[in-house]
Short mmCIF file of C-alpha atoms in Angstrom, two decimals:
data_model
loop_
_atom_site.label_atom_id
_atom_site.label_comp_id
_atom_site.label_asym_id
_atom_site.label_seq_id
_atom_site.Cartn_x
_atom_site.Cartn_y
_atom_site.Cartn_z
CA MET A 29 80.29 81.95 136.36
CA GLY A 30 81.03 85.51 135.22
CA ASN A 31 81.37 86.70 131.63
CA SER A 32 82.10 83.46 129.82
CA GLN A 33 80.40 84.60 126.62
CA ALA A 34 81.97 86.68 123.91
CA PRO A 35 81.76 90.41 124.63
CA SER A 36 78.73 92.13 123.19
CA THR A 37 79.06 94.51 120.32
CA PRO A 38 78.75 98.29 120.72
CA ASP A 39 75.19 98.41 119.39
CA GLU A 40 73.94 95.46 121.44
CA ASP A 41 72.48 97.21 124.46
CA GLY A 42 69.21 95.28 124.81
CA PRO A 43 68.07 92.98 127.62
CA SER A 44 69.97 89.96 126.29
CA SER A 45 73.17 91.92 126.59
CA SER A 46 72.43 93.02 130.14
CA ASN A 47 71.68 89.49 131.28
CA SER A 48 75.10 88.25 130.20
CA ALA A 49 76.89 90.27 132.86
CA GLY A 50 76.05 90.58 136.49
CA GLY A 51 76.22 93.28 139.14
CA ILE A 52 78.37 96.37 138.91
CA GLY A 53 80.65 94.82 136.28
CA GLY A 54 77.73 94.27 133.92
CA ILE A 55 76.51 97.84 134.40
CA GLN A 56 79.99 99.20 133.70
CA ASN A 57 80.31 97.06 130.57
CA ARG A 58 76.96 98.25 129.25
CA SER A 59 77.87 101.84 130.04
CA SER A 60 81.18 101.45 128.22
CA ARG A 61 79.47 99.92 125.19
CA ARG A 62 76.94 102.74 125.05
CA ALA A 63 79.73 105.32 125.28
CA SER A 64 81.66 103.56 122.50
CA ASN A 65 78.55 103.30 120.32
CA LYS A 66 77.81 106.99 120.80
CA ALA A 67 81.39 107.97 119.99
CA TYR A 68 81.42 105.72 116.90
CA CYS A 69 78.19 107.23 115.56
CA ALA A 70 79.42 110.79 116.13
CA SER A 71 82.73 110.23 114.33
CA LEU A 72 81.11 108.34 111.45
CA SER A 73 78.48 111.06 111.00
CA LYS A 74 81.21 113.67 110.86
CA LEU A 75 83.03 111.59 108.25
CA PHE A 76 79.85 111.40 106.15
CA GLU A 77 79.46 115.19 106.32
CA LYS A 78 83.03 115.66 105.12
CA LEU A 79 82.40 113.30 102.24
CA GLU A 80 79.33 115.32 101.29
CA LEU A 81 81.48 118.45 101.05
CA THR A 82 83.68 116.75 98.45
CA ALA A 83 80.68 115.87 96.25
CA ASP A 84 80.69 117.06 92.67
CA GLY A 85 77.74 118.15 90.53
CA GLY A 86 76.73 114.54 89.93
CA ASN A 87 75.83 114.06 93.59
CA THR A 88 72.26 115.43 93.33
CA HIS A 89 70.60 113.58 96.24
CA PRO A 90 70.91 115.33 99.63
CA GLY A 91 71.87 112.94 102.42
CA GLU A 92 73.34 110.44 99.98
CA LEU A 93 76.73 109.92 98.35
CA SER A 94 77.33 108.77 94.80
CA ARG A 95 79.80 106.01 94.03
CA ASN A 96 82.17 108.48 92.37
CA THR A 97 82.05 110.87 95.33
CA PHE A 98 83.02 108.12 97.77
CA GLU A 99 85.66 106.41 95.64
CA ASP A 100 87.32 109.64 94.47
CA VAL A 101 88.61 110.44 97.97
CA PHE A 102 90.80 107.32 97.78
CA HIS A 103 93.79 108.26 95.67
CA GLY A 104 96.57 106.24 94.08
CA PRO A 105 97.13 102.79 95.58
CA LEU A 106 94.21 103.31 97.99
CA HIS A 107 91.59 103.54 95.23
CA LYS A 108 91.04 99.77 95.06
CA PHE A 109 90.41 99.63 98.79
CA GLY A 110 87.89 102.48 98.53
CA SER A 111 86.04 100.55 95.83
CA LEU A 112 85.90 97.50 98.10
CA MET A 113 84.53 99.49 101.02
CA TYR A 114 81.84 100.95 98.77
CA SER A 115 80.90 97.47 97.52
CA MET A 116 80.53 96.27 101.10
CA MET A 117 78.18 99.17 101.89
CA VAL A 118 75.85 98.60 98.93
CA ASN A 119 75.83 94.81 99.36
CA GLY A 120 72.20 93.70 99.63
CA HIS A 121 70.80 97.09 98.56
CA SER A 122 68.91 97.62 95.32
CA ASN A 123 70.57 100.96 94.55
CA LYS A 124 74.23 100.30 93.86
CA GLU A 125 75.15 103.82 92.75
CA ARG A 126 74.38 105.75 95.96
CA ILE A 127 74.85 105.17 99.68
CA THR A 128 73.05 106.79 102.59
CA ARG A 129 74.33 108.02 105.92
CA GLU A 130 72.77 104.95 107.53
CA GLN A 131 74.71 102.58 105.25
CA LEU A 132 78.00 104.29 106.08
CA LEU A 133 77.25 104.19 109.81
CA ASN A 134 76.25 100.53 109.70
CA LEU A 135 79.40 99.47 107.85
CA GLY A 136 81.61 101.64 110.03
CA LYS A 137 80.18 100.22 113.25
CA LYS A 138 80.51 96.69 111.90
CA LEU A 139 84.17 97.17 111.05
CA LEU A 140 84.93 98.85 114.38
CA ARG A 141 83.01 96.16 116.23
CA ASN A 142 85.10 93.45 114.58
CA LEU A 143 88.29 95.36 115.30
CA MET A 144 87.63 95.67 119.02
CA LYS A 145 85.63 92.56 119.90
CA LYS A 146 88.65 90.42 120.86
CA ASN A 147 90.94 90.93 123.82
CA ASN A 148 93.85 89.01 122.28
CA MET A 149 95.07 91.48 119.67
CA ASN A 150 98.29 89.62 118.88
CA ILE A 151 96.68 87.22 116.39
CA ILE A 152 94.99 89.56 113.97
CA LEU A 153 93.10 86.85 112.14
CA ASP A 154 91.12 86.16 115.30
CA CYS A 155 89.96 89.78 115.29
CA LEU A 156 88.89 90.19 111.68
CA LEU A 157 88.52 86.74 110.16
CA MET A 158 85.16 87.60 108.61
CA GLU A 159 86.38 90.95 107.29
CA ILE A 160 89.58 89.49 105.83
CA ASN A 161 87.65 86.65 104.21
CA CYS A 162 85.31 89.16 102.58
CA LEU A 163 88.23 91.36 101.53
CA ILE A 164 90.15 88.52 99.92
CA ASN A 165 87.13 87.01 98.20
CA LYS A 166 86.16 90.35 96.71
CA MET A 167 89.69 91.11 95.58
CA LEU A 168 90.14 87.72 93.99
CA GLN A 169 86.53 87.47 92.79
CA GLU A 170 86.47 83.80 93.80
CA PRO A 171 84.20 82.28 96.47
CA GLN A 172 86.79 80.10 98.16
CA THR A 173 89.99 79.64 96.18
CA PHE A 174 92.89 81.33 94.47
CA ASP A 175 93.65 79.97 91.01
CA ARG A 176 97.33 79.95 90.22
CA LYS A 177 96.73 79.41 86.52
CA SER A 178 94.75 82.63 86.19
CA ASN A 179 96.91 85.70 85.66
CA ARG A 180 94.00 87.86 86.76
CA VAL A 181 93.84 86.11 90.12
CA ARG A 182 97.59 86.34 90.70
CA ARG A 183 97.46 89.99 89.74
CA ASP A 184 94.66 90.59 92.24
CA ALA A 185 96.60 88.75 94.94
CA LEU A 186 99.57 91.01 94.23
CA GLU A 187 97.24 94.00 94.46
CA MET A 188 96.13 92.82 97.90
CA VAL A 189 99.78 92.86 99.02
CA GLU A 190 100.36 96.32 97.57
CA ILE A 191 97.20 97.72 99.19
CA SER A 192 98.21 96.36 102.59
CA TYR A 193 101.62 98.00 102.15
CA ALA A 194 100.13 101.34 101.07
CA LEU A 195 97.64 101.40 103.96
CA THR A 196 100.39 100.56 106.45
CA LEU A 197 102.48 103.50 105.25
CA SER A 198 99.46 105.78 105.43
CA ALA A 199 98.50 104.59 108.93
CA SER A 200 102.12 105.06 110.04
CA LYS A 201 102.11 108.58 108.52
CA ILE A 202 105.03 107.70 106.25
CA PRO A 203 105.10 109.06 102.66
CA TYR A 204 104.35 106.40 100.06
CA CYS A 205 107.38 105.01 98.27
CA LYS A 206 108.08 101.87 96.25
CA ASP A 207 110.83 100.87 93.82
CA GLU A 208 111.50 97.91 91.55
CA ARG A 209 113.16 95.95 94.35
CA ASP A 210 109.94 96.21 96.37
CA ASP A 211 107.98 94.94 93.37
CA LYS A 212 110.15 91.81 93.30
CA ILE A 213 109.67 91.25 97.02
CA PHE A 214 105.88 91.57 96.72
CA GLU A 215 105.96 89.07 93.86
CA SER A 216 107.92 86.66 96.06
CA VAL A 217 105.18 86.99 98.70
CA VAL A 218 102.51 86.02 96.16
CA THR A 219 104.66 83.12 94.95
CA SER A 220 104.90 81.92 98.54
CA MET A 221 101.11 82.08 98.96
CA PHE A 222 100.45 79.79 95.98
CA GLY A 223 103.43 77.46 96.40
CA VAL A 224 103.44 74.50 94.02
CA GLU A 225 99.69 73.92 94.19
CA SER A 226 97.36 74.83 91.35
CA GLU A 227 94.94 76.41 93.83
CA ILE A 228 94.82 77.24 97.51
CA GLY A 229 91.76 77.50 99.75
CA PHE A 230 91.14 80.11 102.39
CA ASP A 231 92.09 77.74 105.22
CA ALA A 232 95.47 77.18 103.59
CA PHE A 233 95.84 80.94 103.11
CA GLU A 234 95.08 81.46 106.80
CA SER A 235 97.74 78.88 107.72
CA TRP A 236 100.22 80.65 105.45
CA LEU A 237 99.52 83.94 107.20
CA LYS A 238 99.90 82.51 110.69
CA TRP A 239 103.29 80.96 109.91
CA ASN A 240 104.79 83.52 107.52
CA CYS A 241 103.05 86.88 108.12
CA PRO A 242 100.85 86.86 111.25
CA HIS A 243 100.71 90.69 111.29
CA PHE A 244 100.06 91.15 107.57
CA PHE A 245 96.80 93.09 108.03
CA CYS A 246 97.80 95.19 111.05
CA GLY A 247 98.37 98.27 108.91
CA VAL A 248 94.99 97.79 107.20
CA HIS A 249 93.21 97.65 110.54
CA ASN A 250 95.04 100.68 111.92
CA TRP A 251 94.23 102.69 108.80
CA VAL A 252 90.53 101.74 108.81
CA PHE A 253 90.27 102.62 112.48
CA SER A 254 92.00 105.98 111.95
CA ILE A 255 89.66 106.91 109.10
CA LEU A 256 86.42 105.78 110.75
CA THR A 257 87.06 107.13 114.24
CA GLY A 258 89.19 110.15 113.38
CA SER A 259 86.58 111.62 111.02
CA GLN A 260 89.36 112.12 108.48
CA LEU A 261 89.43 111.67 104.75
CA PRO A 262 92.35 109.61 103.42
CA SER A 263 93.93 112.76 102.00
CA GLU A 264 93.80 114.41 105.44
CA LEU A 265 96.07 111.85 107.09
CA GLU A 266 99.27 113.83 107.58
CA VAL A 267 102.52 112.28 106.43
CA ALA A 268 106.05 113.41 107.10
CA PRO A 269 109.46 111.95 106.32
CA VAL A 270 110.84 109.93 109.22
CA PRO A 271 114.59 110.71 109.34
CA GLN A 272 115.48 107.25 110.64
CA LEU A 273 113.57 105.59 107.79
CA GLU A 274 114.56 107.89 104.93
CA GLY A 275 117.45 105.64 103.97
CA PHE A 276 115.05 102.77 103.32
CA ALA A 277 112.85 104.99 101.16
CA GLU A 278 115.79 106.39 99.20
CA GLY A 279 117.29 102.98 98.43
CA ARG A 280 120.55 103.58 100.30
CA TYR A 281 120.52 100.17 101.94
CA LEU A 282 120.09 96.55 101.03
CA VAL A 283 116.89 96.71 103.09
CA THR A 284 114.12 98.61 101.28
CA MET A 285 110.91 100.09 102.70
CA GLY A 286 108.85 97.26 101.23
CA MET A 287 111.20 94.67 102.72
CA LEU A 288 111.06 96.45 106.07
CA TRP A 289 107.25 96.31 106.01
CA ILE A 290 106.94 92.61 105.17
CA LEU A 291 109.58 91.72 107.77
CA SER A 292 107.75 93.78 110.39
CA ALA A 293 104.65 91.71 109.57
CA THR A 294 106.57 88.53 110.37
CA ILE A 295 109.00 89.04 113.25
CA PRO A 296 108.08 88.85 116.97
CA THR A 297 107.58 91.99 119.03
CA CYS A 298 111.04 91.82 120.63
CA PHE A 299 112.51 93.20 117.39
CA THR A 300 110.44 96.39 117.53
CA LYS A 301 110.70 99.07 120.16
CA SER A 302 108.10 98.70 122.90
CA PRO A 303 105.40 101.38 122.80
CA THR A 304 105.39 103.94 125.55
CA GLY A 305 102.76 103.46 128.21
CA GLU A 306 99.53 105.35 127.74
CA THR A 307 97.27 106.43 130.55
CA PRO A 308 93.62 105.37 130.30
CA SER A 309 91.31 107.95 128.79
CA ASN A 310 87.63 108.67 129.25
CA ASN A 311 87.32 108.72 125.46
CA PRO A 312 86.62 105.14 124.29
CA LEU A 313 87.98 105.97 120.84
CA LEU A 314 91.36 106.92 122.30
CA ASN A 315 91.52 103.75 124.38
CA SER A 316 90.69 101.67 121.30
CA TYR A 317 93.27 103.60 119.28
CA HIS A 318 96.01 102.96 121.84
CA LEU A 319 95.10 99.26 121.86
CA LEU A 320 95.38 99.04 118.09
CA MET A 321 98.59 101.05 117.96
CA LYS A 322 100.25 98.41 120.13
CA LEU A 323 100.09 96.32 116.96
CA ALA A 324 101.76 99.01 114.84
CA ARG A 325 105.18 97.77 113.80
CA LEU A 326 106.57 99.60 110.79
CA SER A 327 106.81 102.99 112.52
CA ARG A 328 108.65 101.41 115.45
CA CYS A 329 111.36 100.10 113.13
CA GLN A 330 112.76 103.64 113.17
CA SER A 331 114.58 102.57 116.34
CA TRP A 332 116.73 100.20 114.25
CA THR A 333 120.39 101.13 113.83
CA LEU A 334 122.73 100.05 111.05
CA LEU A 335 125.59 98.24 112.79
CA TYR A 336 127.43 96.74 109.83
CA SER A 337 127.26 97.11 106.06
CA SER A 338 129.66 95.25 103.79
CA SER A 339 129.27 98.08 101.26
CA GLN A 340 130.39 100.71 103.78
CA HIS A 341 132.68 98.82 106.15
CA GLY A 342 134.18 96.14 103.92
CA MET A 343 133.45 92.45 103.41
CA SER A 344 135.51 90.67 106.07
CA LEU A 345 134.99 88.78 109.30
CA ASN A 346 137.21 91.24 111.14
CA ARG A 347 135.05 94.23 110.13
CA PHE A 348 131.86 92.27 110.86
CA MET A 349 133.16 91.40 114.33
CA HIS A 350 134.26 94.95 115.06
CA HIS A 351 130.81 96.39 114.37
CA VAL A 352 128.48 93.76 115.86
CA ILE A 353 130.29 92.48 118.96
CA SER A 354 129.11 93.94 122.31
CA TYR A 355 125.66 94.81 120.94
CA SER A 356 123.44 93.10 123.53
CA ALA A 357 120.02 93.23 121.85
CA PRO A 358 118.13 91.57 118.97
CA THR A 359 119.57 92.03 115.49
CA MET A 360 118.41 91.56 111.89
CA THR A 361 121.10 90.30 109.53
CA VAL A 362 120.27 90.47 105.81
CA LEU A 363 122.36 88.52 103.31
CA SER A 364 122.28 88.82 99.52
CA PHE A 365 123.95 86.15 97.41
CA GLU A 366 123.98 84.33 94.10
CA GLY A 367 120.68 83.19 92.58
CA ARG A 368 118.65 86.30 93.55
CA ASN A 369 118.67 84.94 97.09
CA LEU A 370 117.85 87.25 99.98
CA TYR A 371 117.80 85.91 103.53
CA CYS A 372 117.19 87.52 106.90
CA VAL A 373 118.53 86.12 110.17
CA ALA A 374 116.39 87.50 113.00
CA ALA A 375 118.45 86.86 116.15
CA ASP A 376 116.79 87.67 119.46
CA CYS A 377 120.20 88.09 121.10
CA GLY A 378 123.49 89.73 120.22
CA TRP A 379 126.11 88.04 118.07
CA ARG A 380 128.88 86.28 119.99
CA GLU A 381 131.66 83.76 119.39
CA SER A 382 130.62 80.29 120.50
CA SER A 383 131.36 76.70 119.55
CA SER A 384 127.83 75.70 120.56
CA LEU A 385 124.44 76.72 119.19
CA PHE A 386 122.80 79.80 120.70
CA GLY A 387 119.68 81.91 120.19
CA GLY A 388 116.32 82.16 121.95
CA GLU A 389 112.81 81.10 121.08
CA ASN A 390 112.18 84.25 118.99
CA CYS A 391 114.95 83.54 116.48
CA MET A 392 113.89 83.23 112.85
CA LEU A 393 115.48 82.42 109.53
CA ILE A 394 113.45 84.10 106.78
CA GLN A 395 113.91 83.74 103.04
CA ILE A 396 112.87 87.01 101.40
CA SER A 397 113.53 86.21 97.75
CA PRO A 398 112.81 84.52 95.38
CA VAL A 399 110.12 83.07 97.70
CA TYR A 400 109.10 84.81 100.91
CA ARG A 401 108.80 82.29 103.74
CA VAL A 402 109.91 81.50 107.28
CA ILE A 403 112.43 78.67 106.89
CA GLN A 404 113.05 77.96 110.58
CA ALA A 405 112.02 79.46 113.91
CA GLY A 406 113.01 78.76 117.49
CA GLU A 407 116.01 78.52 119.77
CA LYS A 408 119.56 77.30 119.12
CA MET A 409 119.98 77.98 115.43
CA LEU A 410 123.11 80.20 115.44
CA MET A 411 126.82 79.37 115.81
CA TRP A 412 129.91 81.53 115.36
CA ASN A 413 133.03 79.39 115.71
CA GLU A 414 136.48 80.97 115.67
CA PHE A 415 138.69 78.75 117.82
CA SER A 416 137.39 75.18 117.93
CA ARG A 417 139.35 72.89 115.59
CA ASP A 418 136.61 70.27 115.66
CA LEU A 419 134.10 72.52 113.87
CA PRO A 420 134.20 74.56 110.65
CA LYS A 421 135.36 78.08 111.34
CA GLY A 422 132.76 80.68 110.45
CA ILE A 423 129.08 81.43 111.03
CA GLN A 424 126.51 78.64 110.78
CA ILE A 425 122.76 79.25 110.64
CA GLY A 426 120.21 76.51 111.05
CA LYS A 427 118.90 74.06 113.61
CA GLY A 428 120.72 70.83 114.34
CA ASN A 429 124.34 69.90 113.78
CA GLN A 430 123.88 68.65 110.22
CA ASN A 431 122.57 70.23 107.01
CA LYS A 432 122.87 73.88 107.97
CA VAL A 433 120.81 76.21 105.80
CA LEU A 434 123.56 78.83 105.59
CA PHE A 435 127.27 78.71 106.36
CA LEU A 436 129.53 81.76 106.09
CA PRO A 437 133.24 80.76 106.14
CA GLN A 438 135.62 82.96 108.11
CA GLU A 439 137.15 84.24 104.85
CA PHE A 440 133.80 85.89 103.98
CA ASP A 441 134.48 85.16 100.31
CA GLU A 442 131.39 82.99 99.71
CA ILE A 443 128.33 81.54 101.40
CA HIS A 444 127.14 77.93 101.44
CA HIS A 445 123.42 77.55 100.79
CA TYR A 446 122.32 74.06 101.85
CA GLY A 447 125.93 73.02 101.29
CA VAL A 448 126.23 74.61 97.83
CA PRO A 449 128.88 77.39 97.56
CA CYS A 450 127.45 80.67 96.24
CA ALA A 451 128.93 84.08 95.53
CA LEU A 452 128.27 86.44 98.44
CA HIS A 453 127.10 89.92 97.41
CA LYS A 454 126.15 92.02 100.45
CA ILE A 455 125.58 91.80 104.20
CA GLU A 456 123.80 94.24 106.51
CA VAL A 457 123.28 93.93 110.26
CA TRP A 458 120.63 96.06 111.95
CA GLY A 459 120.42 96.52 115.71
CA CYS A 460 116.87 96.55 117.06
CA GLY A 461 117.53 97.63 120.64
CA GLY A 462 117.21 101.40 120.31
CA ALA A 463 119.56 104.24 121.19
CA THR A 464 120.35 103.07 124.73
CA VAL A 465 121.76 99.72 123.62
CA ARG A 466 123.74 101.37 120.83
CA GLU A 467 125.25 103.88 123.27
CA ALA A 468 126.20 101.03 125.61
CA GLN A 469 127.98 99.26 122.73
CA VAL A 470 129.91 102.42 121.81
CA LYS A 471 130.97 102.94 125.44
CA GLN A 472 132.10 99.33 125.72
CA LYS A 473 134.22 99.66 122.58
CA GLN A 474 135.73 102.91 123.85
CA TRP A 475 136.62 101.23 127.14
CA GLU A 476 138.19 98.27 125.31
CA ALA A 477 140.26 100.63 123.13
CA LYS A 478 141.51 102.54 126.18
CA ASP A 479 142.28 99.31 128.01
CA THR A 480 144.31 98.02 125.04
CA GLN A 481 146.22 101.29 124.88
CA ARG A 482 146.83 101.17 128.64
CA GLN A 483 148.20 97.62 128.42
CA GLN A 484 150.51 98.60 125.56
CA SER A 485 151.79 101.64 127.47
CA ARG A 486 152.38 99.50 130.55
CA LYS A 487 154.43 96.97 128.56
CA LEU A 488 156.48 99.77 127.00
CA ARG A 489 157.24 101.26 130.41
CA LEU A 490 158.31 97.87 131.73
CA ASP A 491 160.67 97.43 128.80
CA LEU A 492 162.21 100.88 129.28
CA ASP A 493 162.52 100.72 133.06
CA SER A 494 163.93 97.20 133.37
CA ASN A 495 167.67 96.38 133.75
CA TRP A 496 168.98 95.04 130.43
CA GLU A 497 171.24 92.60 132.21
CA GLU A 498 168.20 91.01 133.85
CA ASN A 499 165.87 91.32 130.87
CA ALA A 500 164.25 88.10 129.70
CA ASP A 501 164.75 89.07 126.06
CA LYS A 502 168.53 89.25 126.64
CA LYS A 503 168.54 85.72 128.02
CA LEU A 504 166.58 84.39 125.04
CA LEU A 505 169.01 85.99 122.58
CA GLU A 506 172.03 84.59 124.38
CA TRP A 507 170.50 81.12 124.47
CA GLY A 508 170.22 81.40 120.71
CA GLY A 509 173.95 82.12 120.44
CA ILE A 510 173.69 85.85 119.86
CA LYS A 511 176.16 88.07 121.69
CA THR A 512 174.26 90.95 123.28
CA ASN A 513 177.13 92.87 124.96
CA HIS A 514 179.07 95.22 122.68
CA SER A 515 182.38 94.23 124.25
CA GLN A 516 181.80 90.59 123.35
CA ARG A 517 181.32 91.23 119.60
#
């Protein structure tokens, strides 16, 4: 019945592996696995040799690495992750202060095997459930649960969030940056994990990830793969400022780099620019790399364009309309209001005036602060009413006709949060469709401006060219009792 079993791992090339696949397909699969295994071993060996070159005087055993030698190559926010990787390598070994080449190769192949063993790469927990479980348990130093009452545990959970953020930046080749606003957002993520319960098990944590942050560990996986297969030390991963993302790093916008990362771990793929097609390579490492990079999200947010900012363009419905209308692609609208509230409206279609609900299946309403969580998801949750007298005029956000989560009156002077009026602070709208969609919007607005000018010029010409005696305005004035002829005055 074909290959109904799970694919074999790169180092499983024995008879049992060959029997699971038949004919030419089985031979090709075994050949591919051998090629991958060979490439993995070569890159991991090269990484070990580089680590040996960084050894200090305390590393006195040839062919082995001391704990300090290994952990010292992980700087700053990556140091904790380096300590975890070292602990995984010495697990089950009597000597905890040194690792051998074999231990590094075994761990590296295990991690790579887990990364690539699933075909469905969209749900990251299915790829690395065992690795994530081990990572979380080691970070929290608890076998199965988080303990909300323990400050140490909450601190370690926060550290897990910060490490994932740091590794994502590194894997995306973006310089590390974090400010106090990011710290508050990361704290809101931890608060969301624990909720109102005194403790939460791993199954509950997995459910939280799937609903709120299904791509939370994508950056971790990309970074691990880059290090293990690229034969690079963490310090050798090149970083360079990304012009399109510099504003987030410099704090120029309501959206910060940390907020951008956590949102990219939540939203569907339609909000990030599609990766360019790659041609298959004979190098299995490159093919695996391209597969993993399809999950990369933060770097692809550089295609986002700021459409409207209340700080720059003014807080009014007219200015909002001017800047967002005619943009026919997904948008991210971020609202800041009273009570430290931050919300994001992820609309998978452009904003438009309508007296009925609109929005596709990829729409999301996300609360960013004080608790990070997906409030609602799905179609028909947006309404922008300007003309209907039967409905409140303004922008409504939320499913159903009653109990909207957010309502923005047309005056733009406040926002209603579950029906409670709150002071509105800032609004930003980001277009996620790339340069082509933005150019199309600009051209449409230019055409509309020219058409308006053309209509005004046409009306002026009609007024000047018409016979005053036959002009409709003259008739209206006379009907009102006003003498229009000079001789009659």
